[in-house]
Amino acid sequence: MSLLVMRIGIIGSGDVGRALGRGLVGRGHDVKIGSRSPHSEKLKNWVKETGGKTSTGTFAEASAHGELIILATLGQATMEAIDHSGPKNLEGKIVVDVTNPLDFSKGPAPGLFVGLTDSLGEMVQRKVPRAKVVKCFNTVPNSRMVDPKLPEGGAEMLICGNDSEAKRRVVAVLNELGWTGAIDIGGIESSRWLEALVPLWARVGMALGTWDHVFRVVRPS
Amino acid sequence: MSLLVMRIGIIGSGDVGRALGRGLVGRGHDVKIGSRSPHSEKLKNWVKETGGKTSTGTFAEASAHGELIILATLGQATMEAIDHSGPKNLEGKIVVDVTNPLDFSKGPAPGLFVGLTDSLGEMVQRKVPRAKVVKCFNTVPNSRMVDPKLPEGGAEMLICGNDSEAKRRVVAVLNELGWTGAIDIGGIESSRWLEALVPLWARVGMALGTWDHVFRVVRPS
């Protein structure tokens, strides 16, 4: 896998998948975005706008295409999307898990449907044990995933996962996308706490009237 | 209740209670810190060091003393500490709840003993229904609670609680202690997400080798 040009498969064509795809195509990567409706007008426009090596396909086609996979589905749809992708297409690959197990059943301020003794990151890792799942990007809005431009300087992503080499590769991708680096909080079970940040992020957004805010770790000066 | 000089009762004489007490005495308030061992050498030294209107007592004495109460006990000890304080001593008062329901039974990286459909903030509010519980300070280390001095400028505390006037008063106290303001994320049930930030904070601390870091909300520029 070259860090210069990679084949990347994105599972999910919502705002998150399209934003990350646009950023990665812009860095020269060969991106296939997987969707239930790969020929939709929305995706045709996205291919036209992004230019570069951009294509669309089914979940299975995107997964087969990618050396690196980005999982960018709605939380509730994630397990089924992996079924459609064909778990074999993910084995041995880095799977960047951007999903959040948000539960909107109680109103606009979300909870989590996994509780605190499991996480969607762990569910993905259990479903495809031979994939190298790295939880990443799930704590920031799609508007900040590429070129985050945080006014105070450095931008560090919170990540976790079981495979150190996979995390190192993901940090290289983060660097390409304008992030200073990452804070690695451990194995994939730490996804519980990265995912639990998102209902707080949503409540802060409701309080401030913005969806473009981020949590930044300020170290002691 | 004067904003200039208040009688403040602090339940709990650990690092958090002593740090907040020191800060509040420094602003001229009349602070009684409540402890199971009010005559310990540790507390005698604290009274001597802090100067000002400082005293120690039992949980019940500190609670009776305060117009405003700060609850700064270990998570597991919180309910029993309220029993010892005498819930009647808290009724009608603002109770600033700094506690966290941390569970260290699985190792040094904590979980929460309340799950995600309850919180210690809600448990405190249910135990003393006529207190005005405001969750505050629980997301920052005790070294940053007073004069947080965040290098990038403004410092906003994340708070929640059911009583708007109580939250307004707590923001005034925050301002006295050097905070720019607060982000109010709603009713006391939002404590679930303020408390869930703390296991993430701990894991970031383990990754960075510091306990003095904070999460800061960066708004869009």
CSV table of C-alpha atoms in Angstrom, one decimal:
chain,number,residue,atom,x,y,z
A,1,MET,CA,0.0,0.0,0.0
A,2,SER,CA,1.6,3.3,-1.1
A,3,LEU,CA,1.0,6.3,1.0
A,4,LEU,CA,1.3,8.4,-2.1
A,5,VAL,CA,-1.6,7.0,-4.1
A,6,MET,CA,-4.0,4.5,-2.5
A,7,ARG,CA,-7.1,2.8,-3.7
A,8,ILE,CA,-9.8,3.8,-1.1
A,9,GLY,CA,-13.2,2.3,-0.8
A,10,ILE,CA,-15.8,4.3,1.1
A,11,ILE,CA,-18.9,2.5,2.4
A,12,GLY,CA,-21.7,5.0,2.7
A,13,SER,CA,-22.4,8.0,0.5
A,14,GLY,CA,-23.9,10.4,3.0
A,15,ASP,CA,-22.3,13.8,4.0
A,16,VAL,CA,-19.5,12.1,5.8
A,17,GLY,CA,-18.5,9.7,3.0
A,18,ARG,CA,-18.7,12.4,0.3
A,19,ALA,CA,-16.7,14.9,2.4
A,20,LEU,CA,-13.9,12.4,3.1
A,21,GLY,CA,-14.0,11.2,-0.5
A,22,ARG,CA,-13.7,14.7,-1.8
A,23,GLY,CA,-10.7,15.3,0.5
A,24,LEU,CA,-8.9,12.1,-0.4
A,25,VAL,CA,-9.5,12.5,-4.2
A,26,GLY,CA,-8.0,16.0,-3.8
A,27,ARG,CA,-4.8,14.4,-2.4
A,28,GLY,CA,-4.6,12.2,-5.5
A,29,HIS,CA,-6.1,9.0,-4.2
A,30,ASP,CA,-8.3,6.6,-6.2
A,31,VAL,CA,-11.6,6.7,-4.4
A,32,LYS,CA,-14.7,4.5,-5.1
A,33,ILE,CA,-17.7,5.4,-3.0
A,34,GLY,CA,-20.1,2.6,-2.3
A,35,SER,CA,-23.9,3.2,-2.1
A,36,ARG,CA,-27.2,1.5,-2.3
A,37,SER,CA,-27.9,3.9,-5.2
A,38,PRO,CA,-24.5,4.2,-7.0
A,39,HIS,CA,-26.1,5.8,-10.0
A,40,SER,CA,-28.1,8.5,-8.2
A,41,GLU,CA,-28.0,12.1,-9.4
A,42,LYS,CA,-26.4,13.1,-6.1
A,43,LEU,CA,-23.4,10.8,-6.7
A,44,LYS,CA,-23.2,11.7,-10.4
A,45,ASN,CA,-22.8,15.3,-9.3
A,46,TRP,CA,-20.3,14.4,-6.6
A,47,VAL,CA,-18.1,12.6,-9.2
A,48,LYS,CA,-18.4,15.5,-11.5
A,49,GLU,CA,-17.5,18.1,-8.8
A,50,THR,CA,-14.7,16.2,-7.2
A,51,GLY,CA,-12.8,15.3,-10.4
A,52,GLY,CA,-9.7,13.1,-10.1
A,53,LYS,CA,-9.9,9.4,-9.7
A,54,THR,CA,-13.4,9.1,-8.6
A,55,SER,CA,-16.0,6.4,-9.1
A,56,THR,CA,-19.1,4.9,-7.5
A,57,GLY,CA,-20.3,1.4,-7.0
A,58,THR,CA,-22.1,-0.9,-4.7
A,59,PHE,CA,-20.9,-1.5,-1.2
A,60,ALA,CA,-19.2,-4.7,-2.3
A,61,GLU,CA,-17.5,-3.0,-5.3
A,62,ALA,CA,-16.2,-0.2,-3.2
A,63,SER,CA,-15.0,-2.6,-0.6
A,64,ALA,CA,-13.2,-4.8,-3.2
A,65,HIS,CA,-11.7,-1.7,-4.7
A,66,GLY,CA,-10.1,-0.3,-1.5
A,67,GLU,CA,-6.7,-1.1,-0.1
A,68,LEU,CA,-8.0,1.1,2.7
A,69,ILE,CA,-11.7,1.2,3.7
A,70,ILE,CA,-13.7,4.0,5.2
A,71,LEU,CA,-16.8,3.0,7.0
A,72,ALA,CA,-19.2,6.0,6.9
A,73,THR,CA,-22.6,4.6,7.3
A,74,LEU,CA,-25.4,5.7,9.7
A,75,GLY,CA,-25.0,3.9,13.0
A,76,GLN,CA,-28.1,1.8,12.8
A,77,ALA,CA,-27.2,0.7,9.2
A,78,THR,CA,-23.6,-0.3,9.9
A,79,MET,CA,-23.8,-4.0,10.4
A,80,GLU,CA,-26.1,-4.5,7.4
A,81,ALA,CA,-23.8,-2.4,5.3
A,82,ILE,CA,-20.9,-4.7,6.2
A,83,ASP,CA,-23.0,-7.7,5.2
A,84,HIS,CA,-23.6,-6.1,1.8
A,85,SER,CA,-19.9,-5.2,1.5
A,86,GLY,CA,-18.9,-8.8,2.0
A,87,PRO,CA,-16.8,-9.1,5.1
A,88,LYS,CA,-14.2,-11.0,3.0
A,89,ASN,CA,-13.6,-7.8,1.1
A,90,LEU,CA,-12.5,-6.1,4.4
A,91,GLU,CA,-10.2,-8.9,5.7
A,92,GLY,CA,-6.6,-7.8,6.3
A,93,LYS,CA,-7.4,-4.2,5.4
A,94,ILE,CA,-7.4,-1.1,7.5
A,95,VAL,CA,-11.1,-0.1,8.2
A,96,VAL,CA,-11.4,3.5,9.3
A,97,ASP,CA,-14.6,3.5,11.3
A,98,VAL,CA,-16.3,6.8,11.3
A,99,THR,CA,-19.7,5.5,12.5
A,100,ASN,CA,-21.6,6.6,15.6
A,101,PRO,CA,-24.3,4.5,17.4
A,102,LEU,CA,-26.6,7.4,17.8
A,103,ASP,CA,-30.1,6.8,19.1
A,104,PHE,CA,-32.6,9.5,18.3
A,105,SER,CA,-35.6,7.6,19.7
A,106,LYS,CA,-35.9,9.9,22.7
A,107,GLY,CA,-35.8,13.2,20.8
A,108,PRO,CA,-33.4,15.4,18.9
A,109,ALA,CA,-30.7,15.2,21.5
A,110,PRO,CA,-29.2,11.7,20.8
A,111,GLY,CA,-28.2,8.9,23.1
A,112,LEU,CA,-26.2,5.8,22.2
A,113,PHE,CA,-27.8,2.4,21.3
A,114,VAL,CA,-24.8,0.4,22.6
A,115,GLY,CA,-24.7,1.4,26.3
A,116,LEU,CA,-21.3,1.9,27.9
A,117,THR,CA,-20.0,-1.7,27.9
A,118,ASP,CA,-19.9,-2.0,24.2
A,119,SER,CA,-19.4,0.3,21.2
A,120,LEU,CA,-20.0,0.3,17.5
A,121,GLY,CA,-16.3,0.2,16.9
A,122,GLU,CA,-16.0,-3.1,18.8
A,123,MET,CA,-19.1,-4.5,17.0
A,124,VAL,CA,-17.4,-3.7,13.7
A,125,GLN,CA,-14.1,-5.3,14.9
A,126,ARG,CA,-16.0,-8.4,16.1
A,127,LYS,CA,-17.9,-8.7,12.8
A,128,VAL,CA,-14.7,-8.6,10.8
A,129,PRO,CA,-12.1,-10.0,13.2
A,130,ARG,CA,-9.3,-10.0,10.6
A,131,ALA,CA,-9.9,-6.3,9.6
A,132,LYS,CA,-7.7,-3.7,11.3
A,133,VAL,CA,-10.4,-1.3,12.6
A,134,VAL,CA,-9.3,2.2,13.5
A,135,LYS,CA,-11.9,4.5,15.1
A,136,CYS,CA,-11.3,7.9,13.6
A,137,PHE,CA,-13.1,11.1,12.5
A,138,ASN,CA,-16.3,10.1,14.5
A,139,THR,CA,-15.8,12.9,17.0
A,140,VAL,CA,-15.6,15.8,14.5
A,141,PRO,CA,-18.3,17.2,12.1
A,142,ASN,CA,-17.9,16.4,8.4
A,143,SER,CA,-17.2,20.1,7.8
A,144,ARG,CA,-13.9,19.8,9.8
A,145,MET,CA,-12.7,16.4,8.6
A,146,VAL,CA,-10.6,17.8,5.8
A,147,ASP,CA,-8.5,20.9,6.4
A,148,PRO,CA,-9.8,21.4,9.9
A,149,LYS,CA,-8.3,24.9,10.2
A,150,LEU,CA,-8.6,25.2,13.9
A,151,PRO,CA,-7.9,28.8,14.7
A,152,GLU,CA,-5.6,28.1,17.7
A,153,GLY,CA,-3.1,26.1,15.6
A,154,GLY,CA,-2.6,22.3,15.8
A,155,ALA,CA,-5.4,19.9,15.2
A,156,GLU,CA,-5.2,16.5,16.8
A,157,MET,CA,-7.6,13.7,16.1
A,158,LEU,CA,-8.7,11.2,18.8
A,159,ILE,CA,-8.3,7.7,17.5
A,160,CYS,CA,-8.1,4.1,18.8
A,161,GLY,CA,-7.7,0.6,17.5
A,162,ASN,CA,-6.0,-2.7,18.2
A,163,ASP,CA,-3.3,-2.6,15.4
A,164,SER,CA,-0.4,-0.1,15.9
A,165,GLU,CA,0.7,-0.2,12.4
A,166,ALA,CA,-2.8,0.5,11.1
A,167,LYS,CA,-3.0,3.5,13.4
A,168,ARG,CA,0.3,4.7,12.1
A,169,ARG,CA,-1.0,4.5,8.6
A,170,VAL,CA,-4.2,6.4,9.5
A,171,VAL,CA,-2.1,9.1,11.1
A,172,ALA,CA,-0.3,9.5,7.8
A,173,VAL,CA,-3.7,9.9,6.1
A,174,LEU,CA,-4.7,12.4,8.7
A,175,ASN,CA,-1.6,14.4,8.1
A,176,GLU,CA,-2.4,14.5,4.4
A,177,LEU,CA,-5.8,15.8,5.2
A,178,GLY,CA,-4.4,18.7,7.3
A,179,TRP,CA,-4.4,17.3,10.8
A,180,THR,CA,-1.3,17.9,13.0
A,181,GLY,CA,-1.5,14.4,14.4
A,182,ALA,CA,-3.6,12.1,16.6
A,183,ILE,CA,-4.0,11.2,20.2
A,184,ASP,CA,-4.2,7.4,20.4
A,185,ILE,CA,-6.3,6.4,23.4
A,186,GLY,CA,-5.7,2.7,23.1
A,187,GLY,CA,-7.5,-0.5,21.8
A,188,ILE,CA,-10.7,-0.6,19.9
A,189,GLU,CA,-12.7,-0.9,23.2
A,190,SER,CA,-11.8,2.8,23.8
A,191,SER,CA,-14.4,3.5,21.0
A,192,ARG,CA,-16.9,3.5,23.8
A,193,TRP,CA,-15.6,6.9,25.0
A,194,LEU,CA,-15.0,8.4,21.5
A,195,GLU,CA,-18.6,7.5,20.7
A,196,ALA,CA,-19.9,8.9,24.0
A,197,LEU,CA,-18.4,12.3,23.1
A,198,VAL,CA,-20.8,12.7,20.3
A,199,PRO,CA,-24.0,13.1,22.3
A,200,LEU,CA,-22.2,15.8,24.2
A,201,TRP,CA,-21.0,17.4,21.0
A,202,ALA,CA,-24.6,17.4,19.8
A,203,ARG,CA,-25.9,19.0,23.0
A,204,VAL,CA,-23.1,21.7,22.8
A,205,GLY,CA,-24.2,22.3,19.2
A,206,MET,CA,-27.8,22.7,20.3
A,207,ALA,CA,-26.7,25.2,23.0
A,208,LEU,CA,-24.4,27.2,20.7
A,209,GLY,CA,-26.5,26.9,17.5
A,210,THR,CA,-23.7,25.5,15.4
A,211,TRP,CA,-22.7,22.1,14.0
A,212,ASP,CA,-19.2,23.1,13.1
A,213,HIS,CA,-17.6,23.1,16.6
A,214,VAL,CA,-15.0,20.7,17.8
A,215,PHE,CA,-13.5,19.5,21.1
A,216,ARG,CA,-9.9,20.3,21.2
A,217,VAL,CA,-7.5,18.8,23.8
A,218,VAL,CA,-5.5,21.7,25.4
A,219,ARG,CA,-2.3,20.4,27.0
A,220,PRO,CA,-0.7,22.1,29.9
A,221,SER,CA,1.4,25.1,28.7
B,1,MET,CA,-27.5,35.3,48.8
B,2,SER,CA,-24.9,37.9,48.0
B,3,LEU,CA,-22.6,37.4,45.1
B,4,LEU,CA,-20.0,39.4,46.9
B,5,VAL,CA,-19.6,37.2,50.0
B,6,MET,CA,-21.3,33.9,50.3
B,7,ARG,CA,-21.3,31.2,52.9
B,8,ILE,CA,-20.2,28.1,51.1
B,9,GLY,CA,-20.3,24.5,52.3
B,10,ILE,CA,-18.1,22.0,50.7
B,11,ILE,CA,-18.9,18.3,51.1
B,12,GLY,CA,-15.7,16.4,50.7
B,13,SER,CA,-12.1,17.4,51.6
B,14,GLY,CA,-10.2,15.6,48.8
B,15,ASP,CA,-8.1,17.4,46.2
B,16,VAL,CA,-11.2,18.8,44.5
B,17,GLY,CA,-12.8,20.2,47.6
B,18,ARG,CA,-9.6,21.8,48.9
B,19,ALA,CA,-8.8,23.3,45.5
B,20,LEU,CA,-12.2,24.9,45.1
B,21,GLY,CA,-12.3,25.9,48.7
B,22,ARG,CA,-8.9,27.6,48.3
B,23,GLY,CA,-10.1,29.5,45.2
B,24,LEU,CA,-13.4,30.6,46.9
B,25,VAL,CA,-11.7,31.7,50.1
B,26,GLY,CA,-9.3,33.7,47.9
B,27,ARG,CA,-12.4,35.6,46.5
B,28,GLY,CA,-13.5,36.5,50.0
B,29,HIS,CA,-16.1,33.8,50.6
B,30,ASP,CA,-16.8,32.2,53.9
B,31,VAL,CA,-16.0,28.5,53.3
B,32,LYS,CA,-16.5,25.6,55.6
B,33,ILE,CA,-15.2,22.3,54.3
B,34,GLY,CA,-16.9,19.1,55.5
B,35,SER,CA,-15.0,15.9,56.1
B,36,ARG,CA,-15.3,12.7,58.0
B,37,SER,CA,-12.1,13.8,59.8
B,38,PRO,CA,-12.5,17.6,60.2
B,39,HIS,CA,-9.6,17.8,62.7
B,40,SER,CA,-7.0,16.0,60.5
B,41,GLU,CA,-3.6,17.5,60.1
B,42,LYS,CA,-4.3,17.8,56.4
B,43,LEU,CA,-7.2,20.0,57.0
B,44,LYS,CA,-5.5,22.0,59.7
B,45,ASN,CA,-2.8,22.8,57.3
B,46,TRP,CA,-5.3,23.7,54.6
B,47,VAL,CA,-7.0,26.2,56.9
B,48,LYS,CA,-3.6,27.7,57.8
B,49,GLU,CA,-2.5,27.9,54.2
B,50,THR,CA,-5.7,29.3,52.7
B,51,GLY,CA,-6.2,32.0,55.4
B,52,GLY,CA,-9.4,34.1,55.1
B,53,LYS,CA,-12.8,32.9,56.3
B,54,THR,CA,-12.0,29.2,56.4
B,55,SER,CA,-13.2,26.5,58.7
B,56,THR,CA,-13.8,22.7,58.8
B,57,GLY,CA,-16.6,20.6,60.2
B,58,THR,CA,-18.6,17.5,59.6
B,59,PHE,CA,-20.6,17.0,56.4
B,60,ALA,CA,-23.7,18.1,58.3
B,61,GLU,CA,-22.0,21.2,59.7
B,62,ALA,CA,-20.6,22.2,56.3
B,63,SER,CA,-24.0,21.7,54.7
B,64,ALA,CA,-25.8,23.7,57.3
B,65,HIS,CA,-23.2,26.5,56.9
B,66,GLY,CA,-23.5,26.9,53.2
B,67,GLU,CA,-25.9,29.1,51.3
B,68,LEU,CA,-24.3,27.4,48.3
B,69,ILE,CA,-23.1,23.8,48.5
B,70,ILE,CA,-20.3,22.1,46.6
B,71,LEU,CA,-20.5,18.4,46.4
B,72,ALA,CA,-16.9,17.1,45.9
B,73,THR,CA,-17.0,13.5,47.1
B,74,LEU,CA,-15.7,10.4,45.4
B,75,GLY,CA,-18.3,9.0,43.1
B,76,GLN,CA,-19.0,5.8,45.1
B,77,ALA,CA,-19.2,7.8,48.3
B,78,THR,CA,-21.6,10.4,47.1
B,79,MET,CA,-25.0,9.1,48.2
B,80,GLU,CA,-23.8,8.2,51.7
B,81,ALA,CA,-22.1,11.6,52.0
B,82,ILE,CA,-25.5,13.2,51.3
B,83,ASP,CA,-27.1,11.0,54.0
B,84,HIS,CA,-24.4,12.3,56.5
B,85,SER,CA,-25.0,15.9,55.3
B,86,GLY,CA,-28.6,15.7,56.1
B,87,PRO,CA,-30.7,16.1,52.9
B,88,LYS,CA,-32.7,18.8,54.7
B,89,ASN,CA,-29.5,20.9,54.9
B,90,LEU,CA,-29.4,21.0,51.1
B,91,GLU,CA,-33.1,21.7,50.4
B,92,GLY,CA,-33.7,24.9,48.4
B,93,LYS,CA,-30.0,25.5,48.0
B,94,ILE,CA,-27.8,25.4,44.9
B,95,VAL,CA,-25.8,22.2,45.0
B,96,VAL,CA,-22.8,22.4,42.6
B,97,ASP,CA,-22.2,18.7,41.8
B,98,VAL,CA,-18.6,18.0,40.9
B,99,THR,CA,-18.8,14.3,41.3
B,100,ASN,CA,-18.0,11.6,38.7
B,101,PRO,CA,-19.3,8.0,38.9
B,102,LEU,CA,-16.0,6.5,38.0
B,103,ASP,CA,-15.6,2.7,38.1
B,104,PHE,CA,-12.0,1.5,38.4
B,105,SER,CA,-12.9,-2.2,38.8
B,106,LYS,CA,-11.7,-3.0,35.3
B,107,GLY,CA,-8.3,-1.4,35.7
B,108,PRO,CA,-6.7,2.1,35.7
B,109,ALA,CA,-8.7,3.3,32.8
B,110,PRO,CA,-12.1,4.0,34.3
B,111,GLY,CA,-15.6,3.3,33.2
B,112,LEU,CA,-18.8,4.6,34.7
B,113,PHE,CA,-20.9,2.7,37.3
B,114,VAL,CA,-24.2,4.4,36.1
B,115,GLY,CA,-24.4,3.3,32.5
B,116,LEU,CA,-25.8,5.7,30.0
B,117,THR,CA,-29.4,5.9,31.0
B,118,ASP,CA,-28.7,7.5,34.3
B,119,SER,CA,-26.0,9.7,35.9
B,120,LEU,CA,-24.7,10.6,39.3
B,121,GLY,CA,-26.0,14.2,38.7
B,122,GLU,CA,-29.5,12.8,38.3
B,123,MET,CA,-29.1,10.5,41.3
B,124,VAL,CA,-28.1,13.5,43.4
B,125,GLN,CA,-31.1,15.5,42.1
B,126,ARG,CA,-33.5,12.6,42.8
B,127,LYS,CA,-32.1,12.1,46.3
B,128,VAL,CA,-32.6,15.8,47.2
B,129,PRO,CA,-35.5,16.8,44.9
B,130,ARG,CA,-35.8,20.3,46.4
B,131,ALA,CA,-32.1,21.2,45.9
B,132,LYS,CA,-31.1,23.0,42.7
B,133,VAL,CA,-28.4,20.7,41.4
B,134,VAL,CA,-26.0,22.2,38.8
B,135,LYS,CA,-23.4,19.8,37.3
B,136,CYS,CA,-20.2,21.8,37.0
B,137,PHE,CA,-16.4,21.4,37.3
B,138,ASN,CA,-16.6,17.6,36.8
B,139,THR,CA,-15.0,17.7,33.3
B,140,VAL,CA,-11.8,19.6,34.3
B,141,PRO,CA,-8.9,18.6,36.6
B,142,ASN,CA,-8.7,20.2,40.0
B,143,SER,CA,-5.5,22.0,38.9
B,144,ARG,CA,-7.6,24.0,36.3
B,145,MET,CA,-10.8,24.6,38.3
B,146,VAL,CA,-9.5,28.0,39.6
B,147,ASP,CA,-7.8,30.4,37.3
B,148,PRO,CA,-7.8,27.9,34.4
B,149,LYS,CA,-5.4,30.0,32.3
B,150,LEU,CA,-6.1,28.3,29.0
B,151,PRO,CA,-3.3,29.5,26.6
B,152,GLU,CA,-5.7,30.2,23.7
B,153,GLY,CA,-7.9,32.7,25.6
B,154,GLY,CA,-11.4,32.1,26.8
B,155,ALA,CA,-12.3,29.3,29.1
B,156,GLU,CA,-15.9,28.0,29.0
B,157,MET,CA,-17.2,25.4,31.5
B,158,LEU,CA,-19.7,22.8,30.5
B,159,ILE,CA,-22.7,22.8,32.9
B,160,CYS,CA,-26.2,21.5,33.1
B,161,GLY,CA,-29.1,21.5,35.6
B,162,ASN,CA,-32.8,22.0,35.8
B,163,ASP,CA,-32.9,25.5,37.4
B,164,SER,CA,-32.0,28.4,35.2
B,165,GLU,CA,-31.5,30.9,38.0
B,166,ALA,CA,-29.2,28.5,39.8
B,167,LYS,CA,-27.2,28.1,36.6
B,168,ARG,CA,-27.0,31.8,36.3
B,169,ARG,CA,-25.6,32.1,39.8
B,170,VAL,CA,-23.1,29.3,39.2
B,171,VAL,CA,-21.9,31.2,36.1
B,172,ALA,CA,-21.3,34.2,38.3
B,173,VAL,CA,-19.1,32.0,40.6
B,174,LEU,CA,-17.3,30.7,37.5
B,175,ASN,CA,-16.6,34.2,36.4
B,176,GLU,CA,-15.1,35.0,39.9
B,177,LEU,CA,-12.9,32.0,39.6
B,178,GLY,CA,-11.5,33.0,36.2
B,179,TRP,CA,-13.8,31.3,33.7
B,180,THR,CA,-15.0,33.3,30.7
B,181,GLY,CA,-18.4,31.7,31.0
B,182,ALA,CA,-20.3,28.4,30.6
B,183,ILE,CA,-21.9,26.4,27.9
B,184,ASP,CA,-25.3,25.2,29.3
B,185,ILE,CA,-26.2,21.9,27.7
B,186,GLY,CA,-29.6,21.6,29.4
B,187,GLY,CA,-31.3,19.8,32.2
B,188,ILE,CA,-29.7,17.6,34.8
B,189,GLU,CA,-30.1,14.5,32.6
B,190,SER,CA,-27.4,15.9,30.4
B,191,SER,CA,-25.0,15.0,33.3
B,192,ARG,CA,-24.8,11.6,31.5
B,193,TRP,CA,-22.7,13.1,28.8
B,194,LEU,CA,-20.6,15.4,31.0
B,195,GLU,CA,-19.8,12.4,33.2
B,196,ALA,CA,-19.0,10.2,30.1
B,197,LEU,CA,-16.4,12.8,29.0
B,198,VAL,CA,-14.3,11.9,32.1
B,199,PRO,CA,-13.3,8.3,31.1
B,200,LEU,CA,-12.2,9.9,27.7
B,201,TRP,CA,-10.3,12.6,29.6
B,202,ALA,CA,-8.5,9.9,31.6
B,203,ARG,CA,-7.6,7.9,28.5
B,204,VAL,CA,-6.2,11.0,26.8
B,205,GLY,CA,-4.2,11.7,30.0
B,206,MET,CA,-2.8,8.2,30.0
B,207,ALA,CA,-1.8,8.7,26.3
B,208,LEU,CA,-0.2,12.1,26.9
B,209,GLY,CA,1.2,11.5,30.3
B,210,THR,CA,-0.5,14.5,31.9
B,211,TRP,CA,-3.5,15.1,34.2
B,212,ASP,CA,-3.7,18.8,33.6
B,213,HIS,CA,-5.2,18.8,30.1
B,214,VAL,CA,-8.7,20.0,29.3
B,215,PHE,CA,-11.2,19.7,26.5
B,216,ARG,CA,-12.0,23.0,25.0
B,217,VAL,CA,-14.9,23.7,22.7
B,218,VAL,CA,-13.6,25.5,19.6
B,219,ARG,CA,-16.4,27.4,17.8
B,220,PRO,CA,-16.4,28.1,14.1
B,221,SER,CA,-14.2,31.1,13.3
